[in-house]
Each structure stands twice: as C-alpha cells, then as structure tokens.
Tab-separated table of C-alpha atoms and ligand atoms in Angstrom:
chain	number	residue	atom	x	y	z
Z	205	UNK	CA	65.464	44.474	-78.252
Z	206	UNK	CA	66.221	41.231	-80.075
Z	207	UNK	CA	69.064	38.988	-78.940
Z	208	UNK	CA	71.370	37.890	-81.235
Z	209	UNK	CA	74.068	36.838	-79.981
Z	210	UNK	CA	74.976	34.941	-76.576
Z	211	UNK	CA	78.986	35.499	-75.523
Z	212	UNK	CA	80.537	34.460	-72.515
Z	213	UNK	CA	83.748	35.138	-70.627
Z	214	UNK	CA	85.592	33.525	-67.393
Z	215	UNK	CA	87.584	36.157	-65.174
Z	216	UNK	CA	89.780	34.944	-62.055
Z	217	UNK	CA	91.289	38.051	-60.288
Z	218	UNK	CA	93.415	37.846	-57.594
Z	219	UNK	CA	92.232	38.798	-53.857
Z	220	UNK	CA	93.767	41.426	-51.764
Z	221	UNK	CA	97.317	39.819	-50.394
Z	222	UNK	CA	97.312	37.132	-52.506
Z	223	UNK	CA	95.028	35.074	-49.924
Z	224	UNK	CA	93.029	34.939	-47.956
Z	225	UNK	CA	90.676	32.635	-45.663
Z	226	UNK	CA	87.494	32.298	-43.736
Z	227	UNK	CA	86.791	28.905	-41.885
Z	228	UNK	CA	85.534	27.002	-44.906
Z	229	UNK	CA	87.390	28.730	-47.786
Z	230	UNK	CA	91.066	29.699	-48.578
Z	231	UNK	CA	90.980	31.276	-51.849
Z	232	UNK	CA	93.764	33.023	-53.999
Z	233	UNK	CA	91.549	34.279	-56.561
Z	234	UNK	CA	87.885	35.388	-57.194
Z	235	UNK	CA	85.710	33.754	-60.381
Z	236	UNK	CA	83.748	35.780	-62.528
Z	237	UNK	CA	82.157	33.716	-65.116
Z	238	UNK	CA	79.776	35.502	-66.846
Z	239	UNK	CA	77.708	36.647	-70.129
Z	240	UNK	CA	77.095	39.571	-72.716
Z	241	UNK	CA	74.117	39.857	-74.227
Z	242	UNK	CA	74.349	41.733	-77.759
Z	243	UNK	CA	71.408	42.482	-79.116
Z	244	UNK	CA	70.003	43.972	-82.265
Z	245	UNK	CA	70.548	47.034	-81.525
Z	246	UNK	CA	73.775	47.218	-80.731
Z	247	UNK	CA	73.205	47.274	-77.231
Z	248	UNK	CA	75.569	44.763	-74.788
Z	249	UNK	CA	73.977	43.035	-71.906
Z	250	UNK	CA	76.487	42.481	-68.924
Z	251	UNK	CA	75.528	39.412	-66.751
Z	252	UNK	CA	77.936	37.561	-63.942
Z	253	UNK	CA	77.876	35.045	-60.868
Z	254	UNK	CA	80.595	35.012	-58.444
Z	255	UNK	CA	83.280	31.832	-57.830
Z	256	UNK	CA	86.076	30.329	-56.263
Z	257	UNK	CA	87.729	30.322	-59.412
Z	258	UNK	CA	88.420	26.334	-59.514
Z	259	UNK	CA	88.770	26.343	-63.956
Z	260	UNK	CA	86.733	23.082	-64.518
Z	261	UNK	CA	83.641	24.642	-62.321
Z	262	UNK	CA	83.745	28.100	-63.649
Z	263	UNK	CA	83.550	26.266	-66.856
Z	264	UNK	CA	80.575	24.236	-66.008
Z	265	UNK	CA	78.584	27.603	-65.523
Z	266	UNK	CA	79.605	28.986	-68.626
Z	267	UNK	CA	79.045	25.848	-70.988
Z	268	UNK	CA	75.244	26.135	-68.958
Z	269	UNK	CA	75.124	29.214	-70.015
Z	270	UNK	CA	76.186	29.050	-73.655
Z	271	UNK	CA	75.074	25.590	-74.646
Z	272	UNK	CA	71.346	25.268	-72.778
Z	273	UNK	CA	70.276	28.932	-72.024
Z	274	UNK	CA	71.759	30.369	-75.232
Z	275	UNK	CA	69.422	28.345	-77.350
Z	276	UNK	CA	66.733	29.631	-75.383
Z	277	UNK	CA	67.192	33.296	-75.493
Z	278	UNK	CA	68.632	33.557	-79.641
Z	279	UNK	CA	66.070	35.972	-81.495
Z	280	UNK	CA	63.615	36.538	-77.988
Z	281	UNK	CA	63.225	40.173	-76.609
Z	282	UNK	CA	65.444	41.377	-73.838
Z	283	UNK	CA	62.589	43.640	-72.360
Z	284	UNK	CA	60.395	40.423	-71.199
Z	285	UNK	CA	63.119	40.058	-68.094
Z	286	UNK	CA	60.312	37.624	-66.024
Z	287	UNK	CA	58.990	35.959	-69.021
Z	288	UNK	CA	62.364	34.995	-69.695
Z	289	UNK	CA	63.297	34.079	-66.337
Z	290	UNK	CA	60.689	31.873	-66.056
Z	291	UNK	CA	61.443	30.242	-69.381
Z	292	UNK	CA	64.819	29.686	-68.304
Z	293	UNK	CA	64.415	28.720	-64.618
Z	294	UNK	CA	61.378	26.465	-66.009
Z	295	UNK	CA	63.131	24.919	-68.655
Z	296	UNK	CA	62.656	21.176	-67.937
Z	297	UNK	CA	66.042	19.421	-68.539
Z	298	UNK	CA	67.405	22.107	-66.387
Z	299	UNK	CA	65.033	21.607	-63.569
Z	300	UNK	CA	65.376	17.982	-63.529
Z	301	UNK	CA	69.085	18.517	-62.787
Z	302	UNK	CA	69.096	22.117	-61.093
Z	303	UNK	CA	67.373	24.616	-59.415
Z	304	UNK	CA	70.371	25.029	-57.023
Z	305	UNK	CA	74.396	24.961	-57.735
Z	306	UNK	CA	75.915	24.979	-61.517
Z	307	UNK	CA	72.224	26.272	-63.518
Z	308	UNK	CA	71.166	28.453	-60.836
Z	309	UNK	CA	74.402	30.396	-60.810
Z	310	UNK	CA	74.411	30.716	-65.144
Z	311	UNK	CA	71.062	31.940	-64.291
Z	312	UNK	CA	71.959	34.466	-61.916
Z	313	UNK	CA	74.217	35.919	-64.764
Z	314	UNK	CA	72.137	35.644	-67.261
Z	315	UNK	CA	69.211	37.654	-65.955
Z	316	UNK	CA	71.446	40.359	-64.337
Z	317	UNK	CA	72.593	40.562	-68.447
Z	318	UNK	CA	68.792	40.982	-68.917
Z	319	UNK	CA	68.386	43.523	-65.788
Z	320	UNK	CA	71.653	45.387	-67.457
Z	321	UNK	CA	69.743	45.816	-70.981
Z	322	UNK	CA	66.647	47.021	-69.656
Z	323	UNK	CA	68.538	49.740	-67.836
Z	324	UNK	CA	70.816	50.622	-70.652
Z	325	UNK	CA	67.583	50.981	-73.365
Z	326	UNK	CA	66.358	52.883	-70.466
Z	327	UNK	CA	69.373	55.170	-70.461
Z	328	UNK	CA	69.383	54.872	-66.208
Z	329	UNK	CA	71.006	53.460	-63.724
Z	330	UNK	CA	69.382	50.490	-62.723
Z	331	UNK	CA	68.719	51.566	-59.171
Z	332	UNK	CA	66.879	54.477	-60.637
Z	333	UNK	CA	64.848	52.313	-63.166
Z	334	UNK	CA	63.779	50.215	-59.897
Z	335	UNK	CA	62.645	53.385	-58.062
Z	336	UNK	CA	65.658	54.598	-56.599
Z	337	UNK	CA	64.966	54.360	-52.524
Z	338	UNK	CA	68.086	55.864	-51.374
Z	339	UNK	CA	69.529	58.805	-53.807
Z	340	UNK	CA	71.649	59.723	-51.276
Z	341	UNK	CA	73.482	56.319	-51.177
Z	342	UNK	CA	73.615	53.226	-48.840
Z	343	UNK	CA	75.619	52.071	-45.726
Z	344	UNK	CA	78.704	50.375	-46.774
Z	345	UNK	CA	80.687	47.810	-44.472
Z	346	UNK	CA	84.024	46.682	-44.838
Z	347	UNK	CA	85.017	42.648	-44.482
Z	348	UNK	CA	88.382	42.653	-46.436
Z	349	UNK	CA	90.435	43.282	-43.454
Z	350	UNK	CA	88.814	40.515	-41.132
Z	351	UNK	CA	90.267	37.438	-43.241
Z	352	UNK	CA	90.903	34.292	-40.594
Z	353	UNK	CA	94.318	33.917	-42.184
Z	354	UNK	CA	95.570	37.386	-40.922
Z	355	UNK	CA	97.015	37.841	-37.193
Z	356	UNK	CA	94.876	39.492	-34.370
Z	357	UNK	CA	97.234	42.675	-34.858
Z	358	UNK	CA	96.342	42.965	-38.770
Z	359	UNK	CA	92.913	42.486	-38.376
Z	360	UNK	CA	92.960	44.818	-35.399
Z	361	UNK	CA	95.162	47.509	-37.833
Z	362	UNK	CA	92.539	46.929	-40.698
Z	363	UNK	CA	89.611	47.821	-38.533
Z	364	UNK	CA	91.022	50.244	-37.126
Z	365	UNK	CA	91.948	52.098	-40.745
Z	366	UNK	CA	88.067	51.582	-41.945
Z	367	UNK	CA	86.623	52.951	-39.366
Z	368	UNK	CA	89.366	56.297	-39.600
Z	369	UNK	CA	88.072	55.820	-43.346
Z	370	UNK	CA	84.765	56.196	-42.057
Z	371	UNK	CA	83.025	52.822	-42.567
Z	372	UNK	CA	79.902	52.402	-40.055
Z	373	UNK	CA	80.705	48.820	-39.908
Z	374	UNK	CA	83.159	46.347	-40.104
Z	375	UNK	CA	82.956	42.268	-40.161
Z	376	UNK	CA	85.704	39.503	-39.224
Z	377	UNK	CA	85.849	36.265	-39.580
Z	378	UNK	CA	85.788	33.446	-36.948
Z	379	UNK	CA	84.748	29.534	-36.735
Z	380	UNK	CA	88.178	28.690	-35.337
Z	381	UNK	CA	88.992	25.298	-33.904
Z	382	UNK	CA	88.706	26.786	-30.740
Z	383	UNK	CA	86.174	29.544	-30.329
Z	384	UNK	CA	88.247	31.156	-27.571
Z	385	UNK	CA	91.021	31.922	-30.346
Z	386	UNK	CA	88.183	34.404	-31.624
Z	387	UNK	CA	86.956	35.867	-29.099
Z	388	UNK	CA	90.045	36.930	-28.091
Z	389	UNK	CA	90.399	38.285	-31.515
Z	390	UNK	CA	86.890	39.794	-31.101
Z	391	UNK	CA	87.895	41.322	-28.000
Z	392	UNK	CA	90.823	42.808	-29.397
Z	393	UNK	CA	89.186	44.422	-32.167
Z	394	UNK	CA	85.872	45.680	-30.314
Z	395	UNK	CA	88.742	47.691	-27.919
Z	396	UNK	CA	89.998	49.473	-31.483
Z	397	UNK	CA	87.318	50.777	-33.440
Z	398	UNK	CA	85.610	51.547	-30.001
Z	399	UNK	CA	81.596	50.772	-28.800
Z	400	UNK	CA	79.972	52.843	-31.754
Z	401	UNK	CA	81.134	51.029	-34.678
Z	402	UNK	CA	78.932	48.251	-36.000
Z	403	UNK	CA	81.166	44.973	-35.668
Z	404	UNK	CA	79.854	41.876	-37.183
Z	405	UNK	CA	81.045	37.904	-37.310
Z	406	UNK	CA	81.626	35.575	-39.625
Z	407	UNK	CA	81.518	31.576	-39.014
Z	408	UNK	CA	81.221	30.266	-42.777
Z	409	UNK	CA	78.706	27.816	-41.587
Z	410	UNK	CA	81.418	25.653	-39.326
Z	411	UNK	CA	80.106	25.691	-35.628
Z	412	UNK	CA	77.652	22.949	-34.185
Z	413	UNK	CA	74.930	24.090	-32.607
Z	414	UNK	CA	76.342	23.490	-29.341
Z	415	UNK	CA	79.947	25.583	-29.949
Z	416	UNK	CA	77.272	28.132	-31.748
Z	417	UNK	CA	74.602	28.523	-28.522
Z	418	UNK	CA	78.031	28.676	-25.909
Z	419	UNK	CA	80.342	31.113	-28.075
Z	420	UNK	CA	76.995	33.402	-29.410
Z	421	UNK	CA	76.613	33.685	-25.410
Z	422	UNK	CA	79.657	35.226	-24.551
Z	423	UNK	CA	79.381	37.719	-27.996
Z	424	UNK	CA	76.948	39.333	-25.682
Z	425	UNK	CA	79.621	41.130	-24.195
Z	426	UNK	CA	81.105	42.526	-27.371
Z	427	UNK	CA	77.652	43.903	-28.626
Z	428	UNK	CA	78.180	42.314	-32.028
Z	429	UNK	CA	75.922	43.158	-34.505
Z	430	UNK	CA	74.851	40.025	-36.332
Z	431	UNK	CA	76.154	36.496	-36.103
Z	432	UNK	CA	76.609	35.345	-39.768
Z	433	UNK	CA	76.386	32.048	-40.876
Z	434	UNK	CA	76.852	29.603	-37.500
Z	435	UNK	CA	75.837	26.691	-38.389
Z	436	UNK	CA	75.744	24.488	-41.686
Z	437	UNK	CA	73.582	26.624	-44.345
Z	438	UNK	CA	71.073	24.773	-45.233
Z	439	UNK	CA	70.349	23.765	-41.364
Z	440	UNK	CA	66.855	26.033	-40.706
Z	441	UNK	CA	65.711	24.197	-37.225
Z	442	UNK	CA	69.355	24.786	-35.544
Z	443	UNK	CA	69.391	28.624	-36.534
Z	444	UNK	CA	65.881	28.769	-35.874
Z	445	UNK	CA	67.135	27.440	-31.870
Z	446	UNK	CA	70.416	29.784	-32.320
Z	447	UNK	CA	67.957	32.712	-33.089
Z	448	UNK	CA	65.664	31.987	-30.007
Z	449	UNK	CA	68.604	30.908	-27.739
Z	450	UNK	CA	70.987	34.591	-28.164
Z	451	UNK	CA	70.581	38.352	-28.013
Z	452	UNK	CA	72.723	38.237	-30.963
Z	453	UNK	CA	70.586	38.219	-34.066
Z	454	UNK	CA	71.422	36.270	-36.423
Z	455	UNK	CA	72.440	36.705	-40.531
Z	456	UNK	CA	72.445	34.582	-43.243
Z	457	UNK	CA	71.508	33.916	-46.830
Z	458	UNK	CA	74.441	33.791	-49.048
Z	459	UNK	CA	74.444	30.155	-49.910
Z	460	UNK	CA	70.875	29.920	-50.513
Z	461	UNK	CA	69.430	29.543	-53.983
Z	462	UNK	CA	66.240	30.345	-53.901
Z	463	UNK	CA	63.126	32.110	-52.259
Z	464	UNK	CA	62.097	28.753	-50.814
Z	465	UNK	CA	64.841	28.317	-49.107
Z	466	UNK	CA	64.885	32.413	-47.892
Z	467	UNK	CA	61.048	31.684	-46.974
Z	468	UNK	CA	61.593	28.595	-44.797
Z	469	UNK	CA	64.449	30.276	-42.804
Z	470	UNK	CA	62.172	33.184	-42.572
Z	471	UNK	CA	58.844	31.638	-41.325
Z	472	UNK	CA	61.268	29.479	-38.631
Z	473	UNK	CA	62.304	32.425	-37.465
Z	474	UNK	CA	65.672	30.935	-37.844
Z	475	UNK	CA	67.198	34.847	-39.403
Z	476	UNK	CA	67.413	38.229	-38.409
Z	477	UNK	CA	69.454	39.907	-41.565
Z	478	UNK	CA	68.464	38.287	-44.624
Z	479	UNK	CA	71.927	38.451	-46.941
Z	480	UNK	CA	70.823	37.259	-50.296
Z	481	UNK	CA	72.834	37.630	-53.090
Z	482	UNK	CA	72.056	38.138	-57.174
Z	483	UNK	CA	74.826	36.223	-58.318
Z	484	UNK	CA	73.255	32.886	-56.103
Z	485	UNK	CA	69.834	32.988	-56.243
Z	486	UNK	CA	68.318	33.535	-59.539
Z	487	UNK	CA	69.611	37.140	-60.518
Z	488	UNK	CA	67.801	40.176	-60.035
Z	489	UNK	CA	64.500	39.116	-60.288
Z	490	UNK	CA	64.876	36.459	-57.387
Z	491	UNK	CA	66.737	38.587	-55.420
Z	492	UNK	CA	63.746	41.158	-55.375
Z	493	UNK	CA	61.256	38.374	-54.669
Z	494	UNK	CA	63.362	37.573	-51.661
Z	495	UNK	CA	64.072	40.994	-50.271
Z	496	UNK	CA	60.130	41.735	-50.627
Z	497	UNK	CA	59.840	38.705	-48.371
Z	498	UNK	CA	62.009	40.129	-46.100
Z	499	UNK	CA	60.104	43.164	-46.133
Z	500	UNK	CA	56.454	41.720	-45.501
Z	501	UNK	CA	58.195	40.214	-42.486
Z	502	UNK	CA	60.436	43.552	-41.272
Z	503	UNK	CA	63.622	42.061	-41.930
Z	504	UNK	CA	66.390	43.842	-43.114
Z	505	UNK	CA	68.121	42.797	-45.784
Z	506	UNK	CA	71.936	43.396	-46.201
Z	507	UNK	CA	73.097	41.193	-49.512
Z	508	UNK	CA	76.308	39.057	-49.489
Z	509	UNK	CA	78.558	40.838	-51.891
Z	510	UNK	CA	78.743	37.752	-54.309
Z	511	UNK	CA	79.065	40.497	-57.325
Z	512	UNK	CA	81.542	41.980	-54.751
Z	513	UNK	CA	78.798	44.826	-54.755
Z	514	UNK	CA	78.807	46.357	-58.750
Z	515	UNK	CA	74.776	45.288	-58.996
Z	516	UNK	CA	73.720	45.002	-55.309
Z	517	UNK	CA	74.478	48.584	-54.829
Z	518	UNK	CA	72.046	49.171	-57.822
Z	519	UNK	CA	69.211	46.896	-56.418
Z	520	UNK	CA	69.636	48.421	-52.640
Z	521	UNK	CA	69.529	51.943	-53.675
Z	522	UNK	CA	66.438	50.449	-54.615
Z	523	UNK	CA	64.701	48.339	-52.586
Z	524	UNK	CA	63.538	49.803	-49.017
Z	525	UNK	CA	64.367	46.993	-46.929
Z	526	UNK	CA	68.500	47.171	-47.670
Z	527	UNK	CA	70.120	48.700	-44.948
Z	528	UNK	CA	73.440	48.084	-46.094
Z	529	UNK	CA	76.188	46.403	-48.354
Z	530	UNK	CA	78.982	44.143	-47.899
Z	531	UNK	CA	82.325	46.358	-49.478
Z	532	UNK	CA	84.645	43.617	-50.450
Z	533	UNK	CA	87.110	45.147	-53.364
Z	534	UNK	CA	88.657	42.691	-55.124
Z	535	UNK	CA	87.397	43.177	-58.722
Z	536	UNK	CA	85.953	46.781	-58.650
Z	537	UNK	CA	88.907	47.602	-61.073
Z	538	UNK	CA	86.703	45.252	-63.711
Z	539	UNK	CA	84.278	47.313	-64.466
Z	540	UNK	CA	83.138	50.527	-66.448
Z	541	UNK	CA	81.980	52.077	-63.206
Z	542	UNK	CA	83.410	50.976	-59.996
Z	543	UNK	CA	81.932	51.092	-57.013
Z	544	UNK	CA	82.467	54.017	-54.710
Z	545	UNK	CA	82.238	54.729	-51.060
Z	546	UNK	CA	83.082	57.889	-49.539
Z	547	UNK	CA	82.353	59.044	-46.024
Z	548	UNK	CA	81.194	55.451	-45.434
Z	549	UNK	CA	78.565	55.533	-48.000
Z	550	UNK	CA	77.801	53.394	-51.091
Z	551	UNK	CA	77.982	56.688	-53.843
Z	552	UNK	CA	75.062	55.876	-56.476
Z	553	UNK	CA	76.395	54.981	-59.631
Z	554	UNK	CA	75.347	57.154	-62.357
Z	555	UNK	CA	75.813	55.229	-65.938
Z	556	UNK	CA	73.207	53.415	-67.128
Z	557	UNK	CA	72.891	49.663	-66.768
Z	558	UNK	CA	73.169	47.265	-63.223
Z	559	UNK	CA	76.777	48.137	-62.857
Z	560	UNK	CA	77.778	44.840	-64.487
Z	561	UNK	CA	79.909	46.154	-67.453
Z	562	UNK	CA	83.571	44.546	-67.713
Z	563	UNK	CA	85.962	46.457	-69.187
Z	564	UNK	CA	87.935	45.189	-72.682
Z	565	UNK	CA	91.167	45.562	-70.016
Z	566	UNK	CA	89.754	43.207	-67.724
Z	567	UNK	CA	88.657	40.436	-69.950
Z	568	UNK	CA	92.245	40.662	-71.497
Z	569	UNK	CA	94.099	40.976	-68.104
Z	570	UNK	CA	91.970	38.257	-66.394
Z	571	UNK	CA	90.424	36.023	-68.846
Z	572	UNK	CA	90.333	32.785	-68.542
Z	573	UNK	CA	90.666	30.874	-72.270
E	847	0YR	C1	85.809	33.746	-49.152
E	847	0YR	N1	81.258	36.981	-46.954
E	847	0YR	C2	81.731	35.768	-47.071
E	847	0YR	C3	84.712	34.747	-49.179
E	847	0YR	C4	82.636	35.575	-48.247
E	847	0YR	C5	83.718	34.568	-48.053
E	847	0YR	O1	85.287	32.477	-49.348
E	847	0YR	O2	84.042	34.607	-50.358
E	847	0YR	O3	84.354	34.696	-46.845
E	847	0YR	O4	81.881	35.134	-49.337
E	847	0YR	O5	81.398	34.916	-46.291
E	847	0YR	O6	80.381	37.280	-46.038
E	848	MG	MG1	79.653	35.456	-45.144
C-alpha cells in the first residue's frame, strides 16, 4: 500500500447559531485542516485535526503536513501505521520544535489518514478492525445546547429537548465571572431534565483553584457528573488538590498532547474521566496508548469530540474503557458517513475506514484556498 501522493485540504464550517462560546473561546466557525493519503492502489487515506479556524494557523498545520511529513511518507507503506508514527513523531527537526501545538496536531491527521487506509484495505470499519467492544453502540452526550453565550432559558430549552431526544447526558458550560451566575444556571437546568439525567460542567480551564475548591463544593448539591476542565490545563498539582478536595470527580484531557502529559495527571491522581482526543494527541495510535493507561488505572475514558466524533466513535466502539462520547454536530454533514445517534446511542458506523472521509461537497462548500 504505497503512498504516492500527499494532498491536503482546510475546511471552516460554521457552528450551530452562528456562535457560540465557552469561557475561553467564542468561535463562529470550526477548522478542519486535514490530509488524503492516495496510495498506489487507488485507495484514499482520510486524516484531520480539529481548529478554531483562525486562516494563518490552520495553515501552519497544513504546510507541516505537506512540506515536512509529506517528504517522509512519499513511496513508504501505509500498513506500517507505528513504524510510521514513530518516524514522524521522531523526526528530529520536528522534535526540536514540537511535540505539542502546530506538529502534533498535522500528526494527529496524518496518522488517522494512516488508521483510515488500514481499515479501508481491510474492507471494515475501523472499530471492527480494532476489535469492536461495543457492537451495540456507545453512550452519546449532548454539549451543543450548553454554549455560555446562550440565556439560562435556552440552555434550559436545549436540555430539556435532548433528554426528550433521549440523550443519557447532557454538558453546559460555566467559568463565569461570577460562579454564582452558573450555578444558578446549573440549578435551573438540573430542575428540567430531572435527577436521572447525567449533567456535566464545563469551565474551559478559567477558575483558580480557590473559585474551583468553593464553587465544586456547592455542585454537590446538583449531583453533577464530572467537573471538566477547572483549572488551567496543564496545572496537574491544583487538579490533583481539586480531585482530593470534592465529591465531584473530575474530567479532563482535551488540551493535552501527549501520553506524558495523560500519565502525570493520572499518577497525581489529579483526573477522574480521562477525555483525550485523536485530533490532539498524536492520532489514533496515541490516543490508544492513552486510553490503555486509563484502563490499567480503571479510569474511564470519555474523548473530547475534537473530530466532533466521526473517528472517536470508531476507536470507542473499540476500546473497553470508553464509556461515552461527546455529540457535538457541527460538521457531521462533511463526511461520507455521518455520525448517528438514535435512542441516545452512538449507531456503529458500517463503511469501511475511521469515519474520516470528506465528501467532494464539503471540500467545495467549505474549503479554504
Ligand atoms: C469551543 N468541549 C469543549 C469548543 C469544546 C469547546 O471552543 O470547542 O467548548 O472544545 O470544551 O468539551
Ligand atoms: Mg471541554
């Protein structure tokens, strides 16, 4: 499965209601810069990372991708997925100015591209080629009714509609100014989808430890499933006090790059629900690394939709410490095979490849030149 050719594409597509916000982000559209892999063949490897969409960054990941990986993977074979990983992720110049940020998100495309091959020669699904866990499908929760930018009563009328829709879960956003602004919100909402639904928050990384130990204190009283991201993300010895301090456990994991920085959250005790995400760490084959370090520690993992869930749903149908996926839907019109969810659960996909294939539409309607 030679490749021969390296192409890459840029996709911003709007979010639902033209906006929206969390406490750290206000965003109008959501990147996809990403890769195809053709190969000899004739098979086409689909690879992407998840962005902002700010142009001259999206572009940075791209030009990574093209102009240093590209060289790299011209004429090698697709199959060798962690031989190629490692000649990527390894690749000196790259190290010396990566392993985090711009070359660990082209990396994160390119080796879902790889992943996507491997499937496709396979002729499965890739859930199924990783030894499908979970035929019957996977939990799916809803966040894109939670947005910080919406008022109490829409976020309370968007809960309330995914939970008639059947979602198990929902998440909101907070990290207000003033914490009491949410937990009135919080309040509000836990009184309409009622005391069985799982409900979930959302600080972006904005409290202090101080706001985070005094507002995770009075989420006690909501029964809130996980606290997600309190504190600044890269900050293991506060979460690691937030997790001993609260009954609330706490989630995290969708700004981290690697499984260093997943393993010294995890042996701090400083997370509960580990959230990587493909599209951040290295891909696929990071991601697995991760959630297999989740698993030797019985942590659940529930990945950060980054791929706004095409290939997550592939890889937790797969691995048996997912318990469930973020349902964000903001590009699911992109691909070949859009996610599903029906009854609340993630329906397993059923073409071959990770779920990653973008449509000829899409790259017309949304490209970025
Ligand atoms: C907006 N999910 C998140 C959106 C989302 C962000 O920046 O991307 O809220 O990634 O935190 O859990
Ligand atoms: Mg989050």
């Amino acid at each position: 499965m030679k490749i021969t050719k390296i192409e890459t594409f840029l996709l911003h597509v709007p979010v639902t209601g033209s906006q929206i916000a969390d406490s750290a982000h206000r965003i109008t559209h959501w990147g996809v810069p990403g890769v195809i892999l053709h190969t000899a063949g004739g098979l086409r490897g689909y690879g992407y990372t998840g962005t902002h969409a700010h142009t001259a960054l999206d572009r940075l990941i791209t030009d990574c991708i093209a102009q240093t990986y590209g060289p790299l993977l011209e004429g090698e074979d697709a199959q060798d997925v962690q031989r190629l990983w490692r000649k990527l992720c390894h690749f000196p110049p790259a190290q010396w100015v990566g392993r985090s940020g711009i070359t660990q998100l082209a990396l994160a495309a390119v080796d879902i591209a790889l992943w996507d091959l491997k499937a496709k020669a396979a002729g499965l699904p890739l859930w199924k080629l990783l030894g499908g866990c979970r035929p019957g499908g996977i939990e799916a929760y809803n966040t894109d009714g939670g947005w910080l930018n919406l008022t109490t009563a829409q976020v309370v009328e968007n809960c309330r509609r995914f939970v008639g829709e059947g979602y198990p879960g929902v998440k909101i956003k907070v990290g207000s100014p003033n914490p009491n602004d949410d937990l009135r919100r919080i309040e509000a909402v836990r009184a309409a989808i009622g005391p069985d639904v799982k409900f979930m928050v959302d600080a972006n990384g904005k409290w202090d430890l101080p706001t985070a130990l005094n507002t995770a204190r009075k989420f006690e009283d909501y029964d809130i499933y996980w606290f997600e991201e309190p504190l600044w993300y890269d900050d293991v010895e506060g979460h690691a006090a937030l997790a001993r301090a609260t009954r609330t456990p706490v989630a995290l994991g969708e700004q981290l790059y690697s499984l260093d920085a997943f393993a010294a959250f995890v042996r701090a005790g400083a997370v509960h629900f580990v959230q990587a995400d493909v599209t951040r760490v290295g891909g696929i084959t990071e991601w697995w690394q991760v959630a297999d370090l989740a698993l030797a520690h019985h942590l659940p993992v529930a990945p950060h939709a980054g791929d706004m869930g095409q290939v997550h749903l592939h890889t937790a149908l797969a691995h048996p410490a997912c318990t469930m996926v973020e349902f964000i839907p903001w590009i699911r019109h992109c691909f070949e095979e859009p996610i599903v969810v029906k009854d609340g659960l993630f329906v397993p996909p059923q073409q071959p490849g990770a779920g990653s294939t973008v449509t000829a539409g899409a790259l017309q309607e949304f490209g970025i030149r």
